[in-house]
JSON list of C-alpha atoms in Angstrom, two decimals:
[
{"chain": "X", "resi": 13, "resn": "MET", "atom": "CA", "xyz": [21.45, 205.23, -26.04]},
{"chain": "X", "resi": 14, "resn": "SER", "atom": "CA", "xyz": [24.62, 207.18, -25.72]},
{"chain": "X", "resi": 15, "resn": "MET", "atom": "CA", "xyz": [25.21, 210.90, -25.99]},
{"chain": "X", "resi": 16, "resn": "ASP", "atom": "CA", "xyz": [27.81, 212.10, -28.39]},
{"chain": "X", "resi": 17, "resn": "LYS", "atom": "CA", "xyz": [30.60, 214.41, -27.29]},
{"chain": "X", "resi": 18, "resn": "ARG", "atom": "CA", "xyz": [28.92, 217.45, -28.78]},
{"chain": "X", "resi": 19, "resn": "ASP", "atom": "CA", "xyz": [25.71, 216.89, -26.71]},
{"chain": "X", "resi": 20, "resn": "ILE", "atom": "CA", "xyz": [27.75, 216.42, -23.54]},
{"chain": "X", "resi": 21, "resn": "TYR", "atom": "CA", "xyz": [29.70, 219.62, -24.19]},
{"chain": "X", "resi": 22, "resn": "ASP", "atom": "CA", "xyz": [26.49, 221.60, -24.95]},
{"chain": "X", "resi": 23, "resn": "GLY", "atom": "CA", "xyz": [24.85, 220.17, -21.82]},
{"chain": "X", "resi": 24, "resn": "LEU", "atom": "CA", "xyz": [27.80, 221.17, -19.65]},
{"chain": "X", "resi": 25, "resn": "SER", "atom": "CA", "xyz": [27.85, 224.68, -21.18]},
{"chain": "X", "resi": 26, "resn": "LYS", "atom": "CA", "xyz": [24.16, 225.12, -20.42]},
{"chain": "X", "resi": 27, "resn": "LEU", "atom": "CA", "xyz": [24.65, 223.84, -16.87]},
{"chain": "X", "resi": 28, "resn": "GLU", "atom": "CA", "xyz": [27.56, 226.26, -16.40]},
{"chain": "X", "resi": 29, "resn": "LEU", "atom": "CA", "xyz": [25.41, 229.22, -17.56]},
{"chain": "X", "resi": 30, "resn": "ASP", "atom": "CA", "xyz": [22.57, 228.11, -15.28]},
{"chain": "X", "resi": 31, "resn": "LEU", "atom": "CA", "xyz": [24.96, 227.86, -12.33]},
{"chain": "X", "resi": 32, "resn": "GLU", "atom": "CA", "xyz": [26.43, 231.29, -13.07]},
{"chain": "X", "resi": 33, "resn": "SER", "atom": "CA", "xyz": [22.92, 232.76, -13.21]},
{"chain": "X", "resi": 34, "resn": "SER", "atom": "CA", "xyz": [22.00, 231.05, -9.94]},
{"chain": "X", "resi": 35, "resn": "LEU", "atom": "CA", "xyz": [25.18, 232.34, -8.34]},
{"chain": "X", "resi": 36, "resn": "GLN", "atom": "CA", "xyz": [24.36, 235.91, -9.42]},
{"chain": "X", "resi": 37, "resn": "GLN", "atom": "CA", "xyz": [20.85, 235.56, -7.97]},
{"chain": "X", "resi": 38, "resn": "LEU", "atom": "CA", "xyz": [22.26, 234.14, -4.74]},
{"chain": "X", "resi": 39, "resn": "THR", "atom": "CA", "xyz": [24.77, 237.00, -4.46]},
{"chain": "X", "resi": 40, "resn": "ALA", "atom": "CA", "xyz": [22.02, 239.59, -5.01]},
{"chain": "X", "resi": 41, "resn": "MET", "atom": "CA", "xyz": [19.76, 237.92, -2.43]},
{"chain": "X", "resi": 42, "resn": "LYS", "atom": "CA", "xyz": [22.61, 237.80, 0.09]},
{"chain": "X", "resi": 43, "resn": "ALA", "atom": "CA", "xyz": [23.30, 241.53, -0.40]},
{"chain": "X", "resi": 44, "resn": "ALA", "atom": "CA", "xyz": [19.59, 242.32, 0.01]},
{"chain": "X", "resi": 45, "resn": "LEU", "atom": "CA", "xyz": [19.41, 240.22, 3.18]},
{"chain": "X", "resi": 46, "resn": "GLN", "atom": "CA", "xyz": [22.47, 241.99, 4.59]},
{"chain": "X", "resi": 47, "resn": "GLU", "atom": "CA", "xyz": [20.81, 245.36, 3.95]},
{"chain": "X", "resi": 48, "resn": "ILE", "atom": "CA", "xyz": [17.61, 244.19, 5.66]},
{"chain": "X", "resi": 49, "resn": "VAL", "atom": "CA", "xyz": [19.55, 242.90, 8.68]},
{"chain": "X", "resi": 50, "resn": "GLU", "atom": "CA", "xyz": [21.39, 246.22, 9.01]},
{"chain": "X", "resi": 51, "resn": "LYS", "atom": "CA", "xyz": [18.14, 248.22, 8.77]},
{"chain": "X", "resi": 52, "resn": "ASN", "atom": "CA", "xyz": [16.48, 245.91, 11.28]},
{"chain": "X", "resi": 53, "resn": "THR", "atom": "CA", "xyz": [19.34, 246.36, 13.75]},
{"chain": "X", "resi": 54, "resn": "THR", "atom": "CA", "xyz": [19.20, 250.14, 13.34]},
{"chain": "X", "resi": 55, "resn": "LEU", "atom": "CA", "xyz": [15.42, 250.14, 13.88]},
{"chain": "X", "resi": 56, "resn": "GLU", "atom": "CA", "xyz": [15.70, 247.90, 16.95]},
{"chain": "X", "resi": 57, "resn": "LEU", "atom": "CA", "xyz": [18.24, 250.29, 18.50]},
{"chain": "X", "resi": 58, "resn": "GLU", "atom": "CA", "xyz": [16.12, 253.31, 17.64]},
{"chain": "X", "resi": 59, "resn": "ASN", "atom": "CA", "xyz": [13.02, 251.60, 19.01]},
{"chain": "X", "resi": 60, "resn": "GLN", "atom": "CA", "xyz": [14.81, 250.84, 22.28]},
{"chain": "X", "resi": 61, "resn": "LYS", "atom": "CA", "xyz": [15.94, 254.46, 22.61]},
{"chain": "X", "resi": 62, "resn": "LEU", "atom": "CA", "xyz": [12.38, 255.65, 21.96]},
{"chain": "X", "resi": 63, "resn": "ARG", "atom": "CA", "xyz": [11.00, 253.27, 24.59]},
{"chain": "X", "resi": 64, "resn": "GLU", "atom": "CA", "xyz": [13.52, 254.54, 27.12]},
{"chain": "X", "resi": 65, "resn": "TYR", "atom": "CA", "xyz": [12.65, 258.15, 26.24]},
{"chain": "X", "resi": 66, "resn": "LEU", "atom": "CA", "xyz": [8.92, 257.39, 26.54]},
{"chain": "X", "resi": 67, "resn": "GLN", "atom": "CA", "xyz": [9.51, 255.80, 29.94]},
{"chain": "X", "resi": 68, "resn": "GLU", "atom": "CA", "xyz": [11.41, 258.92, 31.06]},
{"chain": "X", "resi": 69, "resn": "LEU", "atom": "CA", "xyz": [8.54, 261.12, 29.89]},
{"chain": "X", "resi": 70, "resn": "LYS", "atom": "CA", "xyz": [6.02, 258.95, 31.75]},
{"chain": "X", "resi": 71, "resn": "GLU", "atom": "CA", "xyz": [8.09, 259.14, 34.92]},
{"chain": "X", "resi": 72, "resn": "GLU", "atom": "CA", "xyz": [8.49, 262.91, 34.59]},
{"chain": "X", "resi": 73, "resn": "ASN", "atom": "CA", "xyz": [4.75, 263.32, 33.96]},
{"chain": "X", "resi": 74, "resn": "ALA", "atom": "CA", "xyz": [3.87, 261.13, 36.95]},
{"chain": "X", "resi": 75, "resn": "ALA", "atom": "CA", "xyz": [6.25, 263.12, 39.15]},
{"chain": "X", "resi": 76, "resn": "GLU", "atom": "CA", "xyz": [4.76, 266.38, 37.88]},
{"chain": "X", "resi": 77, "resn": "GLU", "atom": "CA", "xyz": [1.21, 265.13, 38.55]},
{"chain": "X", "resi": 78, "resn": "VAL", "atom": "CA", "xyz": [2.13, 264.20, 42.10]},
{"chain": "X", "resi": 79, "resn": "LYS", "atom": "CA", "xyz": [3.88, 267.52, 42.53]},
{"chain": "X", "resi": 80, "resn": "GLN", "atom": "CA", "xyz": [0.98, 269.56, 41.18]},
{"chain": "X", "resi": 81, "resn": "GLY", "atom": "CA", "xyz": [-1.76, 267.30, 42.50]},
{"chain": "X", "resi": 82, "resn": "MET", "atom": "CA", "xyz": [-3.59, 267.49, 39.19]},
{"chain": "X", "resi": 83, "resn": "SER", "atom": "CA", "xyz": [-2.91, 266.09, 35.73]},
{"chain": "X", "resi": 84, "resn": "LYS", "atom": "CA", "xyz": [-2.32, 268.42, 32.82]},
{"chain": "X", "resi": 85, "resn": "SER", "atom": "CA", "xyz": [-5.65, 267.48, 31.28]},
{"chain": "X", "resi": 86, "resn": "ARG", "atom": "CA", "xyz": [-7.48, 268.34, 34.51]},
{"chain": "X", "resi": 87, "resn": "MET", "atom": "CA", "xyz": [-5.53, 271.59, 34.76]},
{"chain": "X", "resi": 88, "resn": "ASN", "atom": "CA", "xyz": [-6.70, 272.42, 31.22]},
{"chain": "X", "resi": 89, "resn": "LEU", "atom": "CA", "xyz": [-10.29, 271.62, 32.19]},
{"chain": "X", "resi": 90, "resn": "GLU", "atom": "CA", "xyz": [-9.92, 273.78, 35.30]},
{"chain": "X", "resi": 91, "resn": "LYS", "atom": "CA", "xyz": [-8.74, 276.68, 33.13]},
{"chain": "X", "resi": 92, "resn": "ILE", "atom": "CA", "xyz": [-11.76, 276.28, 30.83]},
{"chain": "X", "resi": 93, "resn": "TYR", "atom": "CA", "xyz": [-14.05, 276.15, 33.87]},
{"chain": "X", "resi": 94, "resn": "GLU", "atom": "CA", "xyz": [-12.44, 279.28, 35.35]},
{"chain": "X", "resi": 95, "resn": "GLU", "atom": "CA", "xyz": [-13.01, 281.05, 32.04]},
{"chain": "X", "resi": 96, "resn": "GLY", "atom": "CA", "xyz": [-16.74, 280.52, 32.58]},
{"chain": "X", "resi": 97, "resn": "PHE", "atom": "CA", "xyz": [-17.56, 277.37, 30.60]},
{"chain": "X", "resi": 98, "resn": "HIS", "atom": "CA", "xyz": [-19.05, 274.05, 31.63]},
{"chain": "X", "resi": 99, "resn": "ILE", "atom": "CA", "xyz": [-16.78, 271.01, 31.49]},
{"chain": "X", "resi": 100, "resn": "CYS", "atom": "CA", "xyz": [-19.34, 268.46, 32.66]},
{"chain": "X", "resi": 101, "resn": "ARG", "atom": "CA", "xyz": [-21.05, 265.97, 30.38]},
{"chain": "X", "resi": 102, "resn": "GLU", "atom": "CA", "xyz": [-24.43, 267.54, 30.87]},
{"chain": "X", "resi": 103, "resn": "SER", "atom": "CA", "xyz": [-23.50, 271.02, 29.60]},
{"chain": "X", "resi": 104, "resn": "TYR", "atom": "CA", "xyz": [-20.00, 270.74, 28.16]},
{"chain": "X", "resi": 105, "resn": "GLY", "atom": "CA", "xyz": [-18.91, 273.91, 26.36]},
{"chain": "X", "resi": 106, "resn": "ALA", "atom": "CA", "xyz": [-21.91, 276.00, 27.40]},
{"chain": "X", "resi": 107, "resn": "ARG", "atom": "CA", "xyz": [-21.22, 279.29, 29.16]},
{"chain": "X", "resi": 108, "resn": "ARG", "atom": "CA", "xyz": [-21.91, 279.29, 32.89]},
{"chain": "X", "resi": 109, "resn": "GLU", "atom": "CA", "xyz": [-24.34, 282.12, 33.58]},
{"chain": "X", "resi": 110, "resn": "ASN", "atom": "CA", "xyz": [-22.94, 284.64, 36.06]},
{"chain": "X", "resi": 111, "resn": "ASP", "atom": "CA", "xyz": [-20.05, 282.21, 36.67]},
{"chain": "X", "resi": 112, "resn": "GLU", "atom": "CA", "xyz": [-22.31, 280.09, 38.89]},
{"chain": "X", "resi": 113, "resn": "GLN", "atom": "CA", "xyz": [-20.81, 276.93, 40.37]},
{"chain": "X", "resi": 114, "resn": "CYS", "atom": "CA", "xyz": [-21.74, 273.61, 38.78]},
{"chain": "X", "resi": 115, "resn": "VAL", "atom": "CA", "xyz": [-21.53, 270.51, 40.97]},
{"chain": "X", "resi": 116, "resn": "PHE", "atom": "CA", "xyz": [-21.12, 268.30, 37.90]},
{"chain": "X", "resi": 117, "resn": "CYS", "atom": "CA", "xyz": [-18.15, 270.33, 36.67]},
{"chain": "X", "resi": 118, "resn": "LEU", "atom": "CA", "xyz": [-16.58, 270.37, 40.13]},
{"chain": "X", "resi": 119, "resn": "GLU", "atom": "CA", "xyz": [-17.00, 266.59, 40.33]},
{"chain": "X", "resi": 120, "resn": "VAL", "atom": "CA", "xyz": [-15.14, 266.22, 37.02]},
{"chain": "X", "resi": 121, "resn": "LEU", "atom": "CA", "xyz": [-12.32, 268.45, 38.27]},
{"chain": "X", "resi": 122, "resn": "TYR", "atom": "CA", "xyz": [-11.82, 267.17, 41.78]},
{"chain": "X", "resi": 123, "resn": "ARG", "atom": "CA", "xyz": [-12.89, 263.50, 41.87]},
{"chain": "X", "resi": 124, "resn": "GLU", "atom": "CA", "xyz": [-10.15, 261.01, 42.56]},
{"chain": "X", "resi": 125, "resn": "SER", "atom": "CA", "xyz": [-8.62, 259.62, 39.38]},
{"chain": "X", "resi": 126, "resn": "GLN", "atom": "CA", "xyz": [-9.62, 256.04, 38.55]},
{"chain": "X", "resi": 127, "resn": "ASN", "atom": "CA", "xyz": [-6.36, 254.24, 37.69]}
]
């Protein structure tokens, strides 16, 4: 069974259109991939800068804690305690009558940190 010239020509025309369509899809996919790669590179650089900045903040905070002897959170608790409120689990937030000392609160403030 042989194809006539007209069928061969029509078949080649269809194949050409299919190839052109595939080429357009491939070009669009390549452009999209390039955009993704560029965004990924930008995000990786930004992520690295943020990690370095976070490390600097951690180092500064650690140095400040050593310098002050107390973390910021404990200093905040100490301020609340000095304002006359309990900071211990047993009575957290309750007013200390006559500003009496509370051994539980003092333990929270001055115990060694558990790292």
